[in-house]
CSV table of C-alpha atoms and ligand atoms in Angstrom, one decimal:
chain,number,residue,atom,x,y,z
A,864,UNK,CA,98.0,121.8,24.2
A,865,UNK,CA,97.0,118.4,23.0
A,866,UNK,CA,100.7,117.3,22.0
A,867,UNK,CA,101.5,118.3,25.4
A,868,UNK,CA,99.0,116.4,26.9
A,869,UNK,CA,99.8,113.3,25.3
A,870,UNK,CA,103.5,113.3,25.6
A,871,UNK,CA,102.6,113.5,29.4
A,872,UNK,CA,100.4,110.3,29.3
A,873,UNK,CA,102.9,108.6,27.4
A,874,UNK,CA,105.7,109.9,29.9
A,875,UNK,CA,103.4,108.2,32.8
A,876,UNK,CA,102.9,105.0,30.6
A,877,UNK,CA,106.6,104.7,30.0
A,878,UNK,CA,107.3,105.0,33.5
A,879,UNK,CA,104.7,102.9,35.4
A,880,UNK,CA,105.5,100.2,32.5
A,881,UNK,CA,109.3,100.1,33.8
A,882,UNK,CA,108.2,100.0,37.7
A,883,UNK,CA,105.8,97.1,36.9
A,884,UNK,CA,108.1,95.0,34.7
A,885,UNK,CA,111.0,93.6,36.2
A,886,UNK,CA,113.8,92.9,33.9
A,887,UNK,CA,115.7,89.7,34.1
A,888,UNK,CA,118.7,90.2,36.5
A,889,UNK,CA,122.2,89.1,35.4
A,890,UNK,CA,125.0,88.1,37.6
A,891,UNK,CA,127.8,86.8,35.4
A,892,UNK,CA,126.5,84.2,33.0
A,893,UNK,CA,123.8,83.6,35.3
A,894,UNK,CA,120.1,85.2,33.9
A,895,UNK,CA,117.1,85.0,36.3
A,896,UNK,CA,113.7,86.0,34.6
A,897,UNK,CA,111.1,87.6,37.2
A,898,UNK,CA,109.8,85.0,39.2
A,899,UNK,CA,112.5,82.3,38.3
A,900,UNK,CA,115.7,81.1,40.1
A,901,UNK,CA,119.0,80.5,38.2
A,902,UNK,CA,122.4,78.9,39.3
A,903,UNK,CA,125.6,78.8,37.6
A,904,UNK,CA,129.2,79.6,38.0
A,905,UNK,CA,131.5,82.7,37.5
A,906,UNK,CA,135.1,81.8,36.0
A,907,UNK,CA,137.9,83.4,37.8
A,908,UNK,CA,140.6,82.4,34.8
A,909,UNK,CA,144.3,81.5,35.8
A,910,UNK,CA,147.5,83.8,35.8
A,911,UNK,CA,151.2,83.2,36.4
A,912,UNK,CA,151.7,81.5,39.5
A,913,UNK,CA,147.9,80.1,39.7
A,914,UNK,CA,145.4,77.8,38.1
A,915,UNK,CA,142.5,80.1,38.6
A,916,UNK,CA,139.1,79.1,40.2
A,917,UNK,CA,135.0,79.6,40.2
A,918,UNK,CA,132.4,81.0,42.2
A,919,UNK,CA,129.2,79.1,42.2
A,920,UNK,CA,126.4,81.4,42.3
A,921,UNK,CA,122.5,81.5,42.5
A,922,UNK,CA,120.3,84.3,41.3
A,923,UNK,CA,116.5,84.1,43.0
A,924,UNK,CA,114.7,86.8,41.1
A,925,UNK,CA,111.2,88.1,42.5
A,926,UNK,CA,108.3,88.9,40.2
A,927,UNK,CA,108.3,92.6,41.7
A,928,UNK,CA,111.3,94.9,42.0
A,929,UNK,CA,113.0,95.6,45.8
A,930,UNK,CA,115.9,95.1,47.3
A,931,UNK,CA,118.7,92.8,46.3
A,932,UNK,CA,119.9,90.8,49.0
A,933,UNK,CA,123.7,89.5,49.0
A,934,UNK,CA,124.3,86.3,51.1
A,935,UNK,CA,127.9,85.0,50.8
A,936,UNK,CA,129.1,81.7,52.4
A,937,UNK,CA,132.4,80.0,52.3
A,938,UNK,CA,134.7,83.0,52.7
A,939,UNK,CA,136.7,80.5,55.0
A,940,UNK,CA,136.9,77.1,53.4
A,941,UNK,CA,135.9,75.2,56.3
A,942,UNK,CA,133.2,77.2,57.7
A,943,UNK,CA,130.4,74.6,56.6
A,944,UNK,CA,127.4,75.6,58.2
A,945,UNK,CA,127.0,78.8,56.0
A,946,UNK,CA,127.4,76.9,52.5
A,947,UNK,CA,124.7,74.1,53.8
A,948,UNK,CA,122.4,76.7,55.1
A,949,UNK,CA,122.3,78.4,51.7
A,950,UNK,CA,121.7,75.2,49.7
A,951,UNK,CA,118.3,74.8,51.7
A,952,UNK,CA,117.5,78.6,51.3
A,953,UNK,CA,118.3,78.1,47.8
A,954,UNK,CA,115.2,75.4,47.8
A,955,UNK,CA,113.2,77.5,50.4
A,956,UNK,CA,112.8,81.0,48.9
A,957,UNK,CA,110.1,80.9,46.5
A,958,UNK,CA,110.8,83.7,43.5
A,959,UNK,CA,107.1,83.6,42.8
A,960,UNK,CA,106.3,85.1,46.0
A,961,UNK,CA,109.7,87.1,46.6
A,962,UNK,CA,110.1,90.7,46.2
A,963,UNK,CA,113.1,91.9,44.9
A,964,UNK,CA,116.3,89.6,44.5
A,965,UNK,CA,118.3,87.2,46.5
A,966,UNK,CA,122.0,86.6,45.1
A,967,UNK,CA,123.8,83.8,46.7
A,968,UNK,CA,127.6,83.0,46.9
A,969,UNK,CA,127.8,79.5,47.9
A,970,UNK,CA,131.5,79.1,48.3
A,971,UNK,CA,133.5,82.0,48.2
A,972,UNK,CA,136.7,80.6,48.7
A,973,UNK,CA,137.1,77.4,46.6
A,974,UNK,CA,140.5,76.8,46.6
A,975,UNK,CA,140.6,76.8,50.6
A,976,UNK,CA,137.2,74.7,50.6
A,977,UNK,CA,138.8,71.9,48.4
A,978,UNK,CA,142.0,72.2,50.0
A,979,UNK,CA,140.5,71.9,53.4
A,980,UNK,CA,142.7,74.6,54.8
A,981,UNK,CA,141.6,77.4,57.5
A,982,UNK,CA,142.3,81.2,57.4
A,983,UNK,CA,144.5,81.1,54.2
A,984,UNK,CA,144.1,80.1,50.7
A,985,UNK,CA,146.8,77.2,49.4
A,986,UNK,CA,146.9,79.4,46.1
A,987,UNK,CA,148.4,82.3,47.7
A,988,UNK,CA,148.8,81.9,51.7
A,989,UNK,CA,146.1,85.1,52.1
A,990,UNK,CA,143.0,85.4,54.2
A,991,UNK,CA,139.9,86.3,51.6
A,992,UNK,CA,138.8,88.1,54.2
A,993,UNK,CA,141.2,90.5,54.2
A,994,UNK,CA,142.0,91.5,51.0
A,995,UNK,CA,138.8,93.5,49.9
A,996,UNK,CA,137.7,95.3,47.7
A,997,UNK,CA,140.6,93.3,45.8
A,998,UNK,CA,142.7,93.6,42.4
A,999,UNK,CA,141.8,92.4,39.0
A,1000,UNK,CA,145.5,91.8,38.2
A,1001,UNK,CA,146.1,90.5,41.9
A,1002,UNK,CA,146.6,86.9,43.3
A,1003,UNK,CA,144.1,84.2,43.2
A,1004,UNK,CA,142.2,85.4,46.6
A,1005,UNK,CA,142.6,89.1,45.4
A,1006,UNK,CA,140.9,88.1,42.2
A,1007,UNK,CA,138.0,86.4,44.0
A,1008,UNK,CA,137.4,89.3,46.6
A,1009,UNK,CA,137.2,91.8,43.2
A,1010,UNK,CA,134.6,89.9,41.2
A,1011,UNK,CA,133.0,89.7,44.7
A,1012,UNK,CA,132.9,93.2,44.8
A,1013,UNK,CA,131.9,93.9,41.3
A,1014,UNK,CA,129.4,91.5,40.4
A,1015,UNK,CA,127.8,91.1,44.1
A,1016,UNK,CA,128.5,93.7,46.3
A,1017,UNK,CA,128.2,96.5,43.5
A,1018,UNK,CA,124.7,94.9,42.6
A,1019,UNK,CA,123.2,94.4,46.3
A,1020,UNK,CA,121.3,96.8,48.1
A,1021,UNK,CA,122.2,94.6,51.7
A,1022,UNK,CA,124.9,92.5,51.9
A,1023,UNK,CA,125.4,89.7,54.7
A,1024,UNK,CA,128.7,87.8,54.9
A,1025,UNK,CA,127.9,84.2,56.7
A,1026,UNK,CA,130.8,83.0,58.8
A,1027,UNK,CA,131.2,80.0,61.5
A,1028,UNK,CA,134.1,79.5,64.0
A,1029,UNK,CA,136.7,77.8,61.3
A,1030,UNK,CA,137.7,74.7,61.3
A,1031,UNK,CA,140.1,75.3,64.7
A,1032,UNK,CA,137.2,77.5,66.1
A,1033,UNK,CA,135.1,76.5,69.2
A,1034,UNK,CA,132.6,79.7,68.9
A,1035,UNK,CA,129.1,80.4,70.7
A,1036,UNK,CA,127.0,82.2,67.9
A,1037,UNK,CA,127.4,86.1,67.7
A,1038,UNK,CA,127.1,88.7,64.8
A,1039,UNK,CA,129.1,91.7,64.1
A,1040,UNK,CA,126.8,95.3,63.9
A,1041,UNK,CA,129.4,97.6,62.1
A,1042,UNK,CA,128.9,101.2,63.3
A,1043,UNK,CA,131.9,102.8,61.2
A,1044,UNK,CA,129.2,103.6,58.2
A,1045,UNK,CA,127.5,106.7,57.0
A,1046,UNK,CA,124.8,107.1,60.0
A,1047,UNK,CA,121.9,105.7,57.9
A,1048,UNK,CA,123.9,102.7,56.9
A,1049,UNK,CA,124.8,102.1,60.6
A,1050,UNK,CA,121.2,102.4,61.5
A,1051,UNK,CA,119.7,100.0,58.6
A,1052,UNK,CA,122.9,98.0,59.8
A,1053,UNK,CA,121.7,97.9,63.2
A,1054,UNK,CA,118.0,97.1,62.1
A,1055,UNK,CA,119.4,94.1,60.2
A,1056,UNK,CA,121.0,92.9,63.1
A,1057,UNK,CA,117.9,92.6,65.0
A,1058,UNK,CA,116.0,91.0,62.5
A,1059,UNK,CA,118.6,88.4,62.0
A,1060,UNK,CA,117.8,87.3,65.5
A,1061,UNK,CA,120.7,86.3,67.1
A,1062,UNK,CA,121.1,86.9,70.9
A,1063,UNK,CA,124.8,88.2,70.8
A,1064,UNK,CA,125.8,91.3,68.8
A,1065,UNK,CA,129.2,92.7,69.0
A,1066,UNK,CA,129.6,96.2,68.5
A,1067,UNK,CA,132.1,97.0,65.9
A,1068,UNK,CA,133.4,100.3,65.8
A,1069,UNK,CA,137.0,99.6,64.3
A,1070,UNK,CA,136.7,98.9,60.7
A,1071,UNK,CA,138.2,100.8,58.4
A,1072,UNK,CA,136.3,103.9,56.4
A,1073,UNK,CA,138.1,104.0,53.2
A,1074,UNK,CA,136.4,102.2,50.3
A,1075,UNK,CA,139.6,101.4,48.5
A,1076,UNK,CA,141.0,99.7,51.4
A,1077,UNK,CA,137.8,98.1,52.9
A,1078,UNK,CA,139.7,94.9,53.8
A,1079,UNK,CA,136.7,92.9,55.1
A,1080,UNK,CA,134.2,91.6,52.9
A,1081,UNK,CA,130.8,93.6,54.8
A,1082,UNK,CA,133.0,96.6,55.2
A,1083,UNK,CA,133.3,96.8,51.3
A,1084,UNK,CA,129.3,97.2,51.3
A,1085,UNK,CA,129.2,99.1,53.9
A,1086,UNK,CA,132.0,101.7,52.7
A,1087,UNK,CA,130.1,101.7,49.5
A,1088,UNK,CA,126.8,102.8,51.6
A,1089,UNK,CA,125.4,99.6,51.7
A,1090,UNK,CA,124.3,98.3,55.2
A,1091,UNK,CA,125.6,94.7,55.6
A,1092,UNK,CA,126.4,92.1,58.6
A,1093,UNK,CA,128.7,89.5,59.2
A,1094,UNK,CA,127.5,86.8,61.3
A,1095,UNK,CA,128.9,83.6,62.8
A,1096,UNK,CA,126.8,80.4,63.8
A,1097,UNK,CA,128.9,77.1,64.0
A,1098,UNK,CA,132.4,76.0,64.0
A,1099,UNK,CA,135.1,73.2,64.5
A,1100,UNK,CA,134.4,72.1,60.8
A,1101,UNK,CA,130.9,71.0,62.5
A,1102,UNK,CA,128.0,70.7,60.7
A,1103,UNK,CA,125.4,70.8,63.4
A,1104,UNK,CA,121.5,71.3,62.6
A,1105,UNK,CA,121.2,74.0,65.3
A,1106,UNK,CA,123.8,76.3,63.5
A,1107,UNK,CA,122.4,75.6,60.1
A,1108,UNK,CA,118.9,76.6,61.3
A,1109,UNK,CA,119.9,79.6,62.9
A,1110,UNK,CA,121.5,81.2,59.8
A,1111,UNK,CA,118.1,79.8,57.8
A,1112,UNK,CA,116.0,81.7,60.8
A,1113,UNK,CA,118.4,84.7,60.4
A,1114,UNK,CA,117.5,85.0,56.6
A,1115,UNK,CA,114.0,84.8,56.9
A,1116,UNK,CA,113.8,87.6,59.4
A,1117,UNK,CA,116.1,89.7,57.3
A,1118,UNK,CA,113.6,89.3,54.5
A,1119,UNK,CA,110.5,89.6,56.2
A,1120,UNK,CA,112.5,92.9,57.3
A,1121,UNK,CA,113.1,94.2,54.2
A,1122,UNK,CA,109.7,93.7,52.9
A,1123,UNK,CA,110.9,91.0,50.4
A,1124,UNK,CA,108.7,88.3,52.2
A,1125,UNK,CA,105.5,89.2,54.3
A,1126,UNK,CA,106.2,86.2,57.0
A,1127,UNK,CA,108.8,85.1,58.7
A,1128,UNK,CA,110.2,85.5,62.3
A,1129,UNK,CA,110.1,88.9,64.3
A,1130,UNK,CA,113.5,90.8,65.1
A,1131,UNK,CA,115.0,90.0,68.3
A,1132,UNK,CA,113.9,92.0,71.3
A,1133,UNK,CA,116.3,92.3,73.7
A,1134,UNK,CA,119.5,91.2,72.5
A,1135,UNK,CA,122.9,91.2,74.7
A,1136,UNK,CA,125.1,94.1,72.9
A,1137,UNK,CA,129.0,93.3,73.5
A,1138,UNK,CA,130.1,96.6,73.5
A,1139,UNK,CA,133.7,96.0,74.1
A,1140,UNK,CA,135.4,92.7,72.6
A,1141,UNK,CA,139.1,91.6,72.2
A,1142,UNK,CA,140.7,89.1,69.9
A,1143,UNK,CA,143.4,87.4,72.2
A,1144,UNK,CA,146.8,86.2,70.2
A,1145,UNK,CA,149.5,83.9,70.9
A,1146,UNK,CA,153.2,85.3,71.1
A,1147,UNK,CA,154.5,81.9,70.3
A,1148,UNK,CA,154.5,79.3,68.0
A,1149,UNK,CA,154.1,75.6,69.4
A,1150,UNK,CA,151.1,74.1,71.2
A,1151,UNK,CA,148.1,75.6,72.4
A,1152,UNK,CA,145.5,74.5,74.9
A,1153,UNK,CA,142.8,76.2,75.8
A,1154,UNK,CA,141.5,76.1,79.8
A,1155,UNK,CA,138.3,77.5,79.0
A,1156,UNK,CA,135.1,76.6,76.8
A,1157,UNK,CA,133.0,78.7,74.6
A,1158,UNK,CA,130.3,80.9,75.9
A,1159,UNK,CA,132.1,80.7,79.4
A,1160,UNK,CA,132.0,83.7,81.5
A,1161,UNK,CA,135.5,84.6,83.0
A,1162,UNK,CA,136.9,87.2,85.3
A,1163,UNK,CA,139.4,89.8,84.5
A,1164,UNK,CA,143.1,88.0,84.7
A,1165,UNK,CA,141.5,84.3,84.1
A,1166,UNK,CA,143.6,82.1,82.2
A,1167,UNK,CA,142.1,81.4,78.9
A,1168,UNK,CA,145.0,79.3,77.7
A,1169,UNK,CA,148.5,77.7,77.7
A,1170,UNK,CA,151.1,77.7,75.1
A,1171,UNK,CA,153.8,75.4,75.5
A,1172,UNK,CA,156.7,74.3,73.0
A,1173,UNK,CA,157.0,71.1,70.9
A,1174,UNK,CA,158.7,69.7,74.3
A,1175,UNK,CA,155.9,70.8,76.8
A,1176,UNK,CA,157.6,73.6,78.3
A,1177,UNK,CA,155.4,76.2,79.1
A,1178,UNK,CA,156.0,79.6,77.0
A,1179,UNK,CA,152.9,81.6,77.9
A,1180,UNK,CA,149.6,82.2,79.7
A,1181,UNK,CA,147.1,83.9,77.7
A,1182,UNK,CA,145.0,85.9,80.4
A,1183,UNK,CA,141.3,87.6,79.9
A,1184,UNK,CA,142.2,91.4,79.5
A,1185,UNK,CA,138.5,91.9,81.0
A,1186,UNK,CA,135.8,90.3,82.6
A,1187,UNK,CA,133.5,89.0,80.1
A,1188,UNK,CA,132.2,86.1,77.8
A,1189,UNK,CA,134.3,84.0,75.8
A,1190,UNK,CA,132.9,84.2,71.8
A,1191,UNK,CA,135.1,81.6,70.4
A,1192,UNK,CA,138.3,79.9,71.6
A,1193,UNK,CA,140.7,77.8,69.7
A,1194,UNK,CA,140.1,73.9,69.8
A,1195,UNK,CA,143.1,72.4,68.3
A,1196,UNK,CA,146.7,72.4,69.5
A,1197,UNK,CA,148.4,74.0,66.2
A,1198,UNK,CA,149.5,77.6,66.9
A,1199,UNK,CA,151.5,80.3,65.1
A,1200,UNK,CA,153.1,83.5,66.6
A,1201,UNK,CA,150.3,86.4,66.4
A,1202,UNK,CA,147.5,84.0,65.4
A,1203,UNK,CA,144.2,84.1,67.4
A,1204,UNK,CA,143.6,82.0,70.7
A,1205,UNK,CA,140.2,83.1,71.2
A,1206,UNK,CA,137.8,86.4,71.4
A,1207,UNK,CA,136.3,87.9,74.4
A,1208,UNK,CA,133.4,90.6,74.3
A,1209,UNK,CA,131.5,92.3,77.3
A,1210,UNK,CA,128.6,94.5,77.6
A,1211,UNK,CA,130.8,97.1,79.2
A,1212,UNK,CA,132.2,99.4,77.0
B,2690,ZN,ZN1,135.4,82.8,58.7
């Protein structure tokens, strides 16, 4: 009887001990003790055909255990507003008052960032946000994806992939709520979307469900049972304050929603839900000129833009397939066959 009671008391003490004393949080070479923040770099070694790269990260580790929120910026190298927002958030999130942990990837696609390329990596011509979950023995983009999957997504409970219009995309802010995960993951994702506070939400029902071919970063989390968002704020390689502030405000809303901080902005009450959306693409390589602006409302059949050959001969008029709002439109002339010219959304499914 007495031995039994002692064993129970000991077990309770051990359980309480592990619950209250946070362990250090380690991501790659970065170790953050409870109540501290730490930054460092994960090296991605070279393989034949490339020079390798690195992944600048930070870990902000609270004093109490809780959610692990991953924030990833710079998946596309000319998307600067999220990169700048993470610099501000790195300084603003106080680990001493934080519950849980924030992992930041400051610039996910350093090869593209340093070469100032849009869409594709200069190392392998791949779009990093189309090669998830990545491959340990693959091309450089595939290896970056594999490290982000293993070191960041697998360690997180919630993931936000922070984008803006790429260097050629004039974009009005919106985020994607992805509905294809398990019902409880989709519902948690919906609540994250509202907490982020952006007033236009694209309802995305078409992401793959296979965890081994998740393709997109946020979908890599969702296919692993973790709620995630992709957000878009900014564009055209600009660094406007409003777009940066919108991301800071969004993360503050999420920290409150996830009970990682006590104060913060409330969820948005009545966002515009875009039930239908379509990426419009060019059938030709040539010179593109937009006929609309971001945020413009257009009728079905309205001309979105025109592609000419290099001598000025009209090749194609791209028209709206349904009435809706222009979420982004390409704002620079260079155009390759099959590439996007714009993105349209409608509240009517
Ligand atoms: Zn992007």
